[in-house]
């Protein structure tokens, strides 16, 4: 753009050249228009992000500036003697716990599925399987939530009871397991199912990108298929796998309906995964309390939403950092 | 009729020869099944759609005089308690059948929102689970340029439901119920429960109380009942939020009932219309155990006095939860309809008056009983309500 602006004035060109110049100016106009539209579209993302952040801060402000005692008086579901931070704390803890549980369950399985599709399955099986995984990723989360809450959760009870009976000495699985299993462990399983397709889809794409030469070199050195995967595919795909996991984590952090429908909420910093009424996530809590909240209550809920926004940003930034750091060692370049 | 014949025809075993399996024979079974369902739907669709005159209605078809009102026109806006939503929809539908050119809207924003919108003049009438407080009464007096009418038109029994295999009904005194919900009694075969249920074989099973996770009028009324009747066995203050932390909880009546159904040895409180197949608790009143029923719920309202120090048109019931009246069921939720006794616009006043007259009428109360499982108000209370409604001008 700058080069056209600074074009010095010249003597009138001959007729043939003039036609060319005219065409170029009109082409230039189209180019400028396109450039402006693209820049605008790019800026729109930033504007949206800023608008969300501003909205959250402005609407959360009344709750953040009200003294703790007044806040507890005005909002019936904030217990006496609890500050806003004291209210948000257990929610943040519950949100992270549920998401981390889901990730811990989903990533190994997703990696396995992705490796199977990319390197183990016969070609005739691999492409339909990949297609099915993409299809699973497209199912709305509320459908998973309904299925998880109404069908899967009741069937998990025997497993949780077994865990509590046999591993009850570990505080994580303190017995007795609650019935019905409306506990954070169940939420973790359902969230894992929900984020499995997206992690698998991304991981499969990444594993497929492994340079053919790396793989063949490994095989030529006498590596078995498993050793080839370990030496060539996984190191190459590690940063991609991490971004896939972070995508899944983002979805798990913000998931509302499934948690809302499964979990018996409670506000503690408890690691007892099989006990009902100990945990709650930010998103599910907003859905639960919003309907009957008074203005200050809505403000407090938006403050918790602000916390979720910050967590998600932090998670994504951390993921970028990890990916950027790993890129140099991945062997991709 | 042709359809019916096809069904009979294809259902009968067709003689088939191995050489000529007709395509129709292969299709016959699924087609027959679909047709059978379709015919079934058509047949059940016959007859009256009105649940009130349905011969299968509990207590027989309603034989009350059909409600006659003028051909009112215009629009009426209301907002408030979500507990009344199902009943309000039934009332509006019923009233609009009589007055076809009339539009009534009810926005179930919650009791607090309804009261605010009403005193600010945003809506013509409102529904609320809690009566107006002193400050709101002042605001309402300003808004109405007269008195505010608070009418107990929605009385809903709250049932205590449980899920134990093979047990349909249990007796509990307030003290035992309070200790169960406060998790002081933790097993179903506890001697305290067994003493009140000598004929029931109680299982050796952990008790899992379930409560509402959201703020609700159902919770508030249930906790109030325990607070007023159980004495020292219930150490918590009344509140719309469940006061005992760390238990099973779910959102809304349907969530609670779903949770009770999913678990074993669960117990909860829920709107009586949602009980379904669950077992219910009969509570001790005056030395006897009373199960929930619309009549028993209406009775406790009759046995309670109106609250004092309120405007004459305010019929707020000071519920006597610890009533000893025979056959009264004390765990009820009363939701009020708010209106002004004077409206600036005579047209609005007429609409509100006629609508509330309909709601209070036998037909109106029957409609909400069918739609929402509420308890129809008694004849005595209806007279008091109509007295107030007639003043609206």
XYZ file of C-alpha atoms in Angstrom:
726
model
C 0.000 0.000 0.000
C 2.762 2.416 0.951
C 4.464 2.050 -2.420
C 1.354 3.237 -4.282
C 0.932 6.179 -1.917
C 4.418 7.432 -2.488
C 4.364 7.161 -6.275
C 5.917 10.349 -7.673
C 3.994 12.270 -10.330
C 5.144 11.490 -13.840
C 4.604 13.002 -17.256
C 1.504 11.637 -19.049
C 2.337 8.186 -20.486
C 1.567 7.168 -24.063
C -1.925 5.807 -24.864
C -1.116 2.076 -24.682
C 0.618 2.425 -21.384
C -2.201 4.567 -20.064
C -4.687 1.733 -20.546
C -2.402 -0.569 -18.599
C -1.997 1.917 -15.786
C -5.746 2.432 -15.597
C -6.269 -1.293 -15.338
C -3.645 -1.469 -12.664
C -5.326 1.282 -10.641
C -8.640 -0.521 -10.716
C -6.850 -3.721 -9.787
C -5.149 -1.815 -7.041
C -8.523 -0.679 -5.737
C -9.691 -4.300 -5.542
C -6.471 -5.201 -3.791
C -6.886 -2.417 -1.300
C -10.490 -3.371 -0.660
C -9.491 -6.953 -0.048
C -6.669 -5.922 2.202
C -8.993 -3.699 4.222
C -11.621 -6.444 4.532
C -9.063 -8.984 5.659
C -7.593 -6.562 8.186
C -11.098 -5.767 9.390
C -11.935 -9.422 9.827
C -8.718 -9.911 11.770
C -9.439 -6.902 13.941
C -12.997 -8.122 14.570
C -11.611 -11.071 16.541
C -9.677 -8.747 18.811
C -12.664 -6.417 19.160
C -14.904 -9.345 20.119
C -12.414 -10.582 22.678
C -12.075 -7.111 24.119
C -15.849 -6.658 24.142
C -16.318 -9.876 26.103
C -13.608 -8.913 28.567
C -15.048 -5.425 29.040
C -18.574 -6.795 29.460
C -17.401 -9.274 32.102
C -15.448 -6.669 34.059
C -18.172 -4.010 33.896
C -20.975 -6.355 34.893
C -18.886 -8.073 37.588
C -17.777 -4.734 39.038
C -20.751 -4.200 41.417
C -20.165 -7.591 43.015
C -16.403 -7.068 43.220
C -16.711 -3.683 44.921
C -19.507 -4.560 47.357
C -18.210 -5.317 50.867
C -18.269 -9.029 51.679
C -20.899 -8.718 54.415
C -23.338 -6.827 52.238
C -22.790 -9.298 49.441
C -23.565 -12.269 51.674
C -26.676 -10.451 52.925
C -27.978 -9.611 49.478
C -27.267 -12.940 47.794
C -28.946 -15.832 49.503
C -26.654 -18.518 48.102
C -23.444 -16.904 49.355
C -23.123 -18.089 52.954
C -22.519 -15.616 55.785
C -18.891 -14.653 56.250
C -17.824 -15.627 52.729
C -16.127 -13.137 50.451
C -16.568 -13.179 46.689
C -13.088 -14.674 46.371
C -14.007 -17.318 48.939
C -17.038 -18.134 46.828
C -15.168 -18.301 43.521
C -12.271 -20.363 44.941
C -14.005 -23.742 45.333
C -15.694 -23.207 41.966
C -12.349 -22.697 40.244
C -11.034 -25.761 42.045
C -14.013 -27.862 40.947
C -13.743 -26.643 37.363
C -10.050 -27.506 37.148
C -10.493 -30.849 38.905
C -13.234 -31.961 36.511
C -11.274 -30.836 33.456
C -8.017 -32.450 34.593
C -9.797 -35.723 35.378
C -11.355 -35.683 31.934
C -8.016 -34.964 30.305
C -6.240 -37.705 32.247
C -8.813 -40.217 31.052
C -9.182 -38.957 27.489
C -5.622 -38.271 26.289
C -4.231 -41.827 26.508
C -7.306 -43.276 24.816
C -7.355 -40.578 22.142
C -3.656 -41.116 21.421
C -4.289 -44.815 21.037
C -7.192 -44.307 18.651
C -5.250 -41.741 16.621
C -2.196 -44.018 16.330
C -4.378 -46.931 15.353
C -6.021 -44.935 12.591
C -2.805 -43.351 11.336
C -0.361 -46.247 11.590
C -1.973 -49.561 12.472
C -5.343 -49.860 10.783
C -5.466 -51.230 7.245
C -6.126 -48.488 4.737
C -9.620 -49.769 4.007
C -10.541 -49.412 7.703
C -8.569 -46.254 8.455
C -10.448 -43.745 6.337
C -14.003 -44.689 7.397
C -12.810 -44.789 11.007
C -11.324 -41.325 10.652
C -14.594 -40.174 9.170
C -16.529 -41.578 12.133
C -14.248 -39.782 14.584
C -14.880 -36.494 12.765
C -18.582 -37.241 12.979
C -18.337 -37.837 16.745
C -16.610 -34.474 17.133
C -19.602 -32.814 15.515
C -22.179 -34.107 18.016
C -23.408 -31.254 20.244
C -22.245 -31.471 23.833
C -25.774 -31.414 25.228
C -26.433 -34.731 23.499
C -23.365 -36.229 25.187
C -24.566 -34.662 28.397
C -27.989 -36.243 28.179
C -26.557 -39.617 27.260
C -23.874 -39.401 29.931
C -26.233 -38.222 32.629
C -29.202 -40.441 31.976
C -27.631 -43.603 30.584
C -23.935 -43.798 31.402
C -23.844 -42.378 34.918
C -26.172 -44.942 36.570
C -24.127 -47.738 34.977
C -20.887 -46.450 36.470
C -22.045 -47.051 40.037
C -20.725 -50.653 40.313
C -17.293 -49.473 39.131
C -17.206 -46.671 41.708
C -18.371 -49.048 44.435
C -15.607 -51.462 43.491
C -13.061 -48.623 43.606
C -14.311 -47.502 47.008
C -14.340 -51.035 48.423
C -10.894 -52.004 47.180
C -8.966 -48.731 47.020
C -10.913 -46.903 49.731
C -7.682 -46.470 51.738
C -6.565 -43.891 49.146
C -8.237 -40.604 50.121
C -9.228 -40.013 46.476
C -11.580 -42.982 46.592
C -12.811 -42.697 50.168
C -15.757 -45.009 50.768
C -18.701 -45.302 50.654
C -19.327 -44.297 47.033
C -22.399 -42.056 46.785
C -25.567 -43.384 45.165
C -26.722 -42.311 42.651
C -23.203 -41.585 41.324
C -23.709 -37.844 40.845
C -20.021 -37.298 41.660
C -17.041 -35.546 40.075
C -15.587 -38.893 38.904
C -18.688 -39.536 36.783
C -18.434 -36.003 35.410
C -14.798 -36.696 34.531
C -15.757 -39.805 32.569
C -18.566 -38.083 30.651
C -16.375 -35.054 29.903
C -13.643 -37.439 28.725
C -16.091 -39.018 26.297
C -17.065 -35.557 25.097
C -13.526 -34.344 24.438
C -12.273 -37.661 23.065
C -13.350 -37.022 19.445
C -11.771 -33.574 19.171
C -8.462 -34.749 20.665
C -8.472 -37.849 18.452
C -9.247 -35.871 15.312
C -6.416 -33.389 15.853
C -3.924 -36.040 17.019
C -4.675 -38.233 13.990
C -4.013 -35.337 11.623
C -0.724 -34.589 13.375
C 0.462 -38.203 13.346
C -0.348 -38.448 9.653
C 2.001 -35.513 9.022
C 5.024 -37.476 10.230
C 7.598 -37.317 7.395
C 7.598 -40.582 5.519
C 11.420 -40.498 5.466
C 11.621 -40.481 9.277
C 9.409 -43.528 9.480
C 11.222 -45.387 6.733
C 14.567 -44.534 8.259
C 13.474 -45.984 11.568
C 12.175 -49.138 9.918
C 15.362 -49.430 7.859
C 17.377 -49.357 11.064
C 15.526 -52.466 12.137
C 12.890 -50.876 14.362
C 9.637 -52.703 14.911
C 6.426 -50.797 14.180
C 6.040 -49.910 17.868
C 9.651 -48.660 18.032
C 9.108 -46.670 14.857
C 6.032 -45.023 16.417
C 7.981 -44.309 19.585
C 11.066 -42.945 17.814
C 9.563 -41.108 14.853
C 5.825 -40.485 15.177
C 5.399 -39.509 18.812
C 8.357 -37.100 19.032
C 7.163 -35.461 15.834
C 3.549 -35.259 17.002
C 4.168 -34.257 20.609
C 3.533 -30.554 20.225
C 0.466 -31.276 18.106
C -0.762 -33.708 20.744
C -0.357 -31.037 23.378
C -2.409 -28.556 21.379
C -5.021 -31.263 20.843
C -5.157 -31.870 24.593
C -5.457 -28.137 25.237
C -8.343 -27.893 22.776
C -10.010 -30.677 24.708
C -9.199 -29.004 28.019
C -10.801 -25.791 26.793
C -13.957 -27.657 25.923
C -13.965 -29.495 29.257
C -13.440 -26.285 31.254
C -16.431 -24.554 29.753
C -18.741 -27.524 29.490
C -22.018 -26.671 31.151
C -24.941 -28.942 30.431
C -23.291 -32.297 31.128
C -21.924 -31.150 34.492
C -25.147 -29.367 35.335
C -27.173 -32.503 34.754
C -24.847 -34.989 36.438
C -23.161 -33.371 39.422
C -24.603 -32.914 42.914
C -23.006 -29.564 43.688
C -21.049 -28.584 46.764
C -18.483 -25.918 47.584
C -15.361 -27.475 49.066
C -11.711 -28.073 48.201
C -12.125 -31.829 48.394
C -10.203 -34.476 46.507
C -12.759 -37.165 47.351
C -13.787 -38.104 43.851
C -16.583 -40.491 44.779
C -18.456 -38.262 47.254
C -21.515 -36.288 46.155
C -22.022 -32.673 47.153
C -18.335 -31.717 47.250
C -17.623 -29.994 43.928
C -19.175 -27.629 41.440
C -17.905 -26.057 38.229
C -18.220 -22.401 37.298
C -20.262 -22.940 34.151
C -22.731 -25.334 35.775
C -23.103 -23.028 38.772
C -24.013 -20.103 36.527
C -26.624 -22.235 34.771
C -27.979 -23.394 38.118
C -28.293 -20.029 39.867
C -28.926 -17.569 37.059
C -32.686 -18.093 36.743
C -33.605 -16.825 40.212
C -30.664 -14.481 40.869
C -31.225 -10.852 41.852
C -29.155 -8.086 40.158
C -26.245 -8.369 42.597
C -26.431 -12.149 42.301
C -26.169 -11.901 38.520
C -23.159 -9.655 38.989
C -21.520 -12.201 41.302
C -22.199 -14.963 38.772
C -20.614 -12.856 36.043
C -17.605 -12.407 38.318
C -17.257 -16.192 38.402
C -17.589 -16.123 34.614
C -14.714 -13.652 34.514
C -12.626 -16.138 36.504
C -13.451 -18.833 33.946
C -12.493 -16.462 31.122
C -9.130 -15.795 32.748
C -8.497 -19.507 33.344
C -9.274 -20.346 29.731
C -6.970 -17.590 28.486
C -4.229 -18.797 30.813
C -4.624 -22.403 29.670
C -4.446 -21.400 26.027
C -1.421 -19.180 26.573
C 0.336 -21.969 28.438
C -0.459 -24.368 25.609
C 0.956 -21.945 23.011
C 4.087 -21.573 25.068
C 4.551 -25.330 25.369
C 3.905 -25.848 21.674
C 6.315 -23.082 20.684
C 9.015 -24.448 22.953
C 8.560 -28.002 21.701
C 8.551 -27.078 18.051
C 12.320 -26.678 17.948
C 12.924 -30.206 19.178
C 10.179 -32.021 17.365
C 12.247 -32.854 14.342
C 9.628 -31.264 12.126
C 12.185 -28.868 10.757
C -61.776 -48.469 8.580
C -59.726 -49.722 5.680
C -56.664 -49.282 7.832
C -58.045 -51.438 10.587
C -58.713 -54.229 8.147
C -55.173 -54.096 6.872
C -53.907 -54.468 10.408
C -55.996 -57.523 11.092
C -55.129 -58.914 7.732
C -51.366 -58.698 7.978
C -51.161 -59.693 11.571
C -52.692 -63.067 10.902
C -50.067 -65.660 10.005
C -49.880 -65.720 6.230
C -49.449 -69.006 4.525
C -46.276 -68.639 2.527
C -44.816 -70.966 -0.003
C -41.089 -71.310 -0.298
C -41.219 -70.616 -4.008
C -43.082 -67.321 -3.946
C -42.263 -65.069 -1.002
C -44.248 -61.980 -1.917
C -42.574 -58.662 -1.197
C -45.706 -57.677 0.667
C -45.294 -60.579 3.008
C -41.820 -59.433 3.914
C -42.926 -55.879 4.518
C -46.112 -56.920 6.272
C -44.902 -57.046 9.824
C -43.302 -53.594 10.208
C -46.081 -51.966 8.209
C -48.656 -53.620 10.413
C -46.869 -52.408 13.524
C -46.770 -48.830 12.254
C -50.416 -48.939 11.258
C -51.409 -50.411 14.593
C -49.714 -47.505 16.376
C -51.312 -45.015 14.013
C -54.785 -46.466 14.509
C -54.196 -46.521 18.240
C -53.316 -42.842 18.182
C -56.397 -42.049 16.141
C -58.619 -43.960 18.549
C -57.221 -42.327 21.694
C -57.570 -38.988 19.962
C -61.338 -39.471 19.765
C -63.591 -37.944 22.373
C -63.215 -34.735 24.317
C -59.837 -33.087 24.754
C -60.951 -31.399 27.938
C -59.333 -33.138 30.914
C -61.974 -31.763 33.269
C -64.867 -33.591 31.650
C -62.865 -36.739 30.984
C -64.591 -39.728 32.606
C -61.180 -41.082 33.675
C -60.489 -38.018 35.790
C -59.895 -39.003 39.447
C -63.167 -38.334 41.236
C -65.203 -38.480 38.036
C -65.824 -35.814 35.413
C -66.312 -32.305 36.702
C -69.929 -31.263 36.775
C -69.447 -27.656 37.784
C -71.373 -24.987 35.951
C -69.409 -23.914 32.885
C -67.852 -20.545 33.565
C -69.577 -17.732 31.733
C -67.803 -14.475 31.067
C -68.245 -11.696 28.593
C -66.358 -11.435 25.342
C -63.428 -9.518 26.767
C -60.719 -8.087 24.533
C -57.292 -6.586 25.131
C -54.010 -7.722 26.590
C -52.892 -8.441 30.117
C -49.290 -8.909 31.226
C -48.127 -10.805 34.273
C -44.823 -12.077 35.619
C -43.460 -13.893 38.629
C -43.051 -17.219 40.362
C -42.054 -20.130 38.172
C -43.812 -22.473 40.611
C -47.130 -21.177 39.273
C -46.130 -21.516 35.638
C -47.963 -24.747 34.830
C -51.081 -23.628 36.705
C -50.955 -20.157 35.168
C -50.702 -21.632 31.680
C -53.786 -23.744 32.407
C -55.676 -20.705 33.727
C -54.692 -18.576 30.766
C -55.619 -21.301 28.294
C -58.981 -21.802 30.012
C -59.753 -18.090 30.188
C -58.748 -17.494 26.598
C -61.096 -20.238 25.405
C -63.927 -18.209 26.904
C -62.593 -14.880 25.628
C -60.990 -15.591 22.314
C -59.844 -12.052 21.556
C -58.019 -11.681 24.833
C -54.261 -12.108 25.199
C -52.704 -12.854 28.575
C -48.971 -13.358 28.966
C -47.206 -14.691 32.060
C -43.431 -14.498 32.246
C -42.052 -16.968 34.832
C -39.088 -14.797 35.839
C -39.169 -15.888 39.488
C -40.915 -14.497 42.541
C -38.455 -11.672 43.198
C -38.513 -10.499 39.589
C -42.308 -10.650 39.547
C -42.648 -8.523 42.688
C -40.166 -5.948 41.344
C -41.881 -5.696 37.978
C -45.273 -5.400 39.661
C -44.378 -2.584 42.059
C -42.587 -0.759 39.247
C -45.715 -0.948 37.126
C -44.197 -3.133 34.445
C -46.898 -5.796 34.670
C -50.601 -5.761 35.542
C -50.466 -8.727 37.884
C -47.782 -10.948 39.365
C -47.257 -14.279 41.028
C -45.040 -14.700 44.067
C -44.190 -17.462 46.539
C -43.477 -14.957 49.312
C -45.782 -12.099 50.357
C -44.607 -8.510 49.870
C -42.379 -7.186 52.633
C -42.984 -3.844 54.333
C -40.914 -1.841 51.852
C -42.543 -3.515 48.855
C -45.983 -2.921 50.395
C -45.250 0.844 50.440
C -44.049 0.775 46.845
C -47.067 -1.272 45.819
C -49.412 1.206 47.510
C -47.826 3.981 45.420
C -48.074 1.971 42.232
C -51.689 1.009 42.814
C -52.891 4.387 44.111
C -54.851 2.227 46.486
C -54.412 -1.145 48.070
C -52.597 -4.166 46.822
C -54.400 -7.486 46.725
C -52.465 -10.630 47.653
C -54.511 -13.718 46.912
C -53.547 -17.297 47.852
C -54.755 -18.895 44.630
C -52.127 -21.595 44.201
C -51.769 -24.131 47.008
C -49.414 -26.964 46.213
C -48.626 -29.873 48.521
C -44.962 -30.828 48.849
C -44.483 -34.586 49.049
C -41.637 -36.346 50.826
C -40.655 -39.123 48.435
C -38.269 -42.042 48.836
C -36.967 -44.970 46.816
C -36.766 -48.268 48.682
C -37.588 -51.439 46.837
C -40.855 -52.935 48.020
C -41.886 -50.054 50.308
C -44.672 -47.707 49.161
C -45.397 -45.703 52.235
C -43.653 -44.779 55.479
C -44.728 -42.902 58.588
C -42.507 -40.216 60.029
C -42.863 -37.752 62.844
C -41.355 -34.282 62.267
C -38.504 -35.098 64.632
C -37.503 -38.264 62.753
C -37.849 -36.540 59.382
C -35.653 -33.658 60.555
C -32.960 -36.038 61.781
C -33.072 -37.985 58.506
C -32.638 -34.838 56.406
C -29.997 -33.483 58.815
C -28.128 -36.807 58.410
C -28.319 -37.646 62.096
C -30.187 -40.861 61.203
C -28.140 -42.538 58.492
C -29.656 -45.985 57.999
C -33.167 -47.017 57.043
C -33.381 -49.703 59.754
C -32.658 -47.157 62.475
C -34.763 -47.914 65.605
C -36.338 -44.418 65.426
C -37.800 -45.116 61.977
C -38.677 -48.690 62.839
C -40.632 -47.579 65.935
C -42.994 -45.522 63.766
C -43.317 -48.207 61.098
C -43.913 -51.501 62.919
C -45.511 -53.143 59.863
C -42.791 -52.279 57.366
C -39.730 -54.400 56.813
C -36.965 -51.804 56.612
C -33.797 -52.688 54.689
C -30.264 -52.416 56.044
C -29.462 -49.548 53.683
C -27.768 -46.166 53.841
C -30.126 -43.151 53.701
C -29.255 -40.685 50.941
C -31.160 -37.406 51.327
C -31.511 -35.393 48.122
C -32.164 -31.658 48.060
C -32.622 -28.861 45.540
C -29.354 -27.326 44.329
C -31.029 -24.083 43.215
C -32.771 -21.525 45.384
C -36.434 -22.462 45.568
C -39.746 -21.889 47.283
C -40.146 -25.639 47.675
C -36.984 -25.790 49.781
C -38.034 -22.750 51.792
C -41.448 -24.178 52.684
C -40.048 -27.581 53.537
C -37.308 -26.127 55.744
C -39.882 -23.872 57.420
C -41.979 -26.926 58.208
C -39.013 -28.731 59.802
C -37.970 -25.564 61.624
C -41.394 -25.048 63.180
C -42.241 -28.640 64.027
C -39.038 -30.498 64.841
C -37.667 -28.190 67.531
C -34.094 -28.964 68.551
C -33.820 -31.811 66.039
C -33.643 -29.261 63.205
C -30.938 -26.703 64.061
C -31.085 -24.746 60.760
C -32.920 -21.512 59.953
C -35.505 -21.285 57.173
C -34.003 -20.387 53.801
C -34.639 -20.908 50.121
C -31.237 -22.573 49.919
C -30.814 -26.000 51.455
C -28.871 -25.463 54.699
C -27.095 -28.838 55.056
C -23.959 -28.914 52.877
C -22.330 -31.855 51.157
C -25.169 -34.092 50.019
C -26.895 -35.201 46.859
C -28.550 -32.273 45.119
C -30.203 -31.606 41.798
C -31.793 -28.730 39.964
C -35.553 -28.327 39.901
C -38.285 -30.719 40.995
C -37.677 -32.944 37.988
C -33.937 -33.167 38.708
C -34.605 -34.136 42.322
C -37.143 -36.803 41.383
C -34.776 -38.156 38.723
C -32.009 -38.430 41.323
C -34.290 -40.212 43.797
C -35.269 -42.653 41.054
C -31.643 -43.300 40.084
C -30.486 -44.120 43.605
C -31.337 -46.715 46.207
C -32.364 -45.611 49.676
C -32.809 -42.010 48.563
C -35.279 -39.577 50.142
C -36.250 -36.082 49.036
C -38.959 -33.424 49.049
C -40.604 -32.386 45.790
C -43.718 -30.821 44.358
C -46.471 -33.417 44.788
C -47.320 -33.419 41.086
C -43.937 -35.055 40.339
C -44.205 -38.054 42.671
C -44.819 -40.655 39.951
C -44.243 -44.187 41.200
C -42.066 -43.274 44.178
C -43.018 -44.098 47.748
C -44.299 -41.224 49.880
C -44.059 -40.359 53.545
C -47.136 -39.809 55.721
C -46.321 -37.120 58.278
C -47.501 -37.034 61.861
C -50.159 -34.430 62.626
C -52.029 -34.488 65.932
C -50.941 -38.038 66.733
C -51.975 -39.461 63.359
C -50.083 -40.007 60.147
C -51.434 -38.080 57.174
C -50.457 -38.751 53.579
C -50.422 -35.869 51.125
C -53.598 -35.165 49.191
C -55.127 -32.017 47.709
C -57.908 -32.046 50.331
C -55.481 -32.461 53.221
C -53.344 -29.614 51.849
C -56.339 -27.301 51.456
C -57.306 -28.156 55.029
C -54.117 -26.783 56.583
C -54.710 -23.512 54.744
C -58.222 -23.331 56.200
C -56.940 -24.149 59.665
C -54.461 -21.255 59.552
C -55.329 -17.605 60.249
C -54.601 -14.686 57.932
C -51.508 -12.642 58.738
C -52.263 -9.505 60.733
C -51.068 -5.925 60.213
C -51.597 -6.053 56.472
C -54.033 -4.221 54.181
C -57.577 -5.588 54.231
C -57.253 -6.830 50.660
C -54.111 -8.772 51.492
C -55.047 -12.367 52.214
C -51.688 -13.672 53.366
C -52.006 -16.971 55.173
C -49.893 -17.368 58.301
C -49.472 -21.111 57.841
C -49.624 -23.096 61.049
C -47.152 -25.808 60.165
C -47.480 -27.282 63.652
C -51.259 -27.548 63.361
C -52.870 -30.452 65.183
C -56.010 -30.345 63.013
C -57.149 -33.847 62.093
C -56.356 -34.843 58.519
C -54.467 -31.679 57.555
C -51.231 -32.065 55.580
C -48.895 -29.319 56.754
C -46.126 -29.316 54.105
C -47.577 -27.009 51.458
C -46.388 -24.179 49.282
C -48.711 -21.197 48.839
C -48.088 -18.948 45.884
C -49.917 -15.623 45.762
C -51.391 -13.624 42.920
C -50.686 -9.898 43.190
C -53.064 -7.290 41.807
C -54.171 -3.739 42.556
C -57.611 -2.958 43.926
C -57.596 0.173 41.758
C -56.209 0.512 38.252
C -55.879 3.781 36.336
C -57.333 2.127 33.282
C -60.858 0.789 33.769
C -60.323 -1.715 30.934
C -57.278 -3.259 32.644
C -59.181 -3.362 35.929
C -62.018 -5.272 34.306
C -59.636 -7.769 32.698
C -57.759 -8.391 35.945
C -61.024 -8.736 37.879
C -62.539 -11.202 35.446
C -59.322 -13.201 35.114
C -58.818 -13.554 38.857
C -62.499 -14.429 39.293
C -61.931 -17.217 36.810
C -58.749 -18.369 38.567
C -60.540 -18.478 41.926
C -63.589 -20.232 40.499
C -64.141 -23.948 40.921
C -63.333 -24.499 37.259
C -60.124 -22.465 37.433
C -58.920 -24.307 40.510
C -59.778 -27.653 38.917
C -57.792 -26.724 35.840
C -54.664 -25.998 37.877
C -55.217 -29.184 39.888
C -55.195 -31.213 36.686
C -52.325 -29.327 35.060
C -50.054 -28.731 38.047
C -51.266 -31.042 40.812
C -52.230 -28.142 43.048
C -54.854 -28.356 45.783
C -58.116 -26.540 44.935
C -58.889 -23.868 47.523
C -61.791 -24.459 49.862
C -65.242 -22.863 49.562
C -64.559 -20.655 52.589
C -61.316 -19.265 51.199
C -62.925 -18.759 47.789
C -65.582 -16.519 49.368
C -62.911 -14.334 50.963
C -60.948 -14.128 47.711
C -63.991 -13.261 45.603
C -64.876 -10.523 48.088
C -61.500 -8.895 47.407
C -61.505 -9.535 43.654
C -64.927 -7.903 43.294
C -63.456 -4.662 44.640
C -60.964 -4.352 41.779
C -61.918 -1.328 39.724
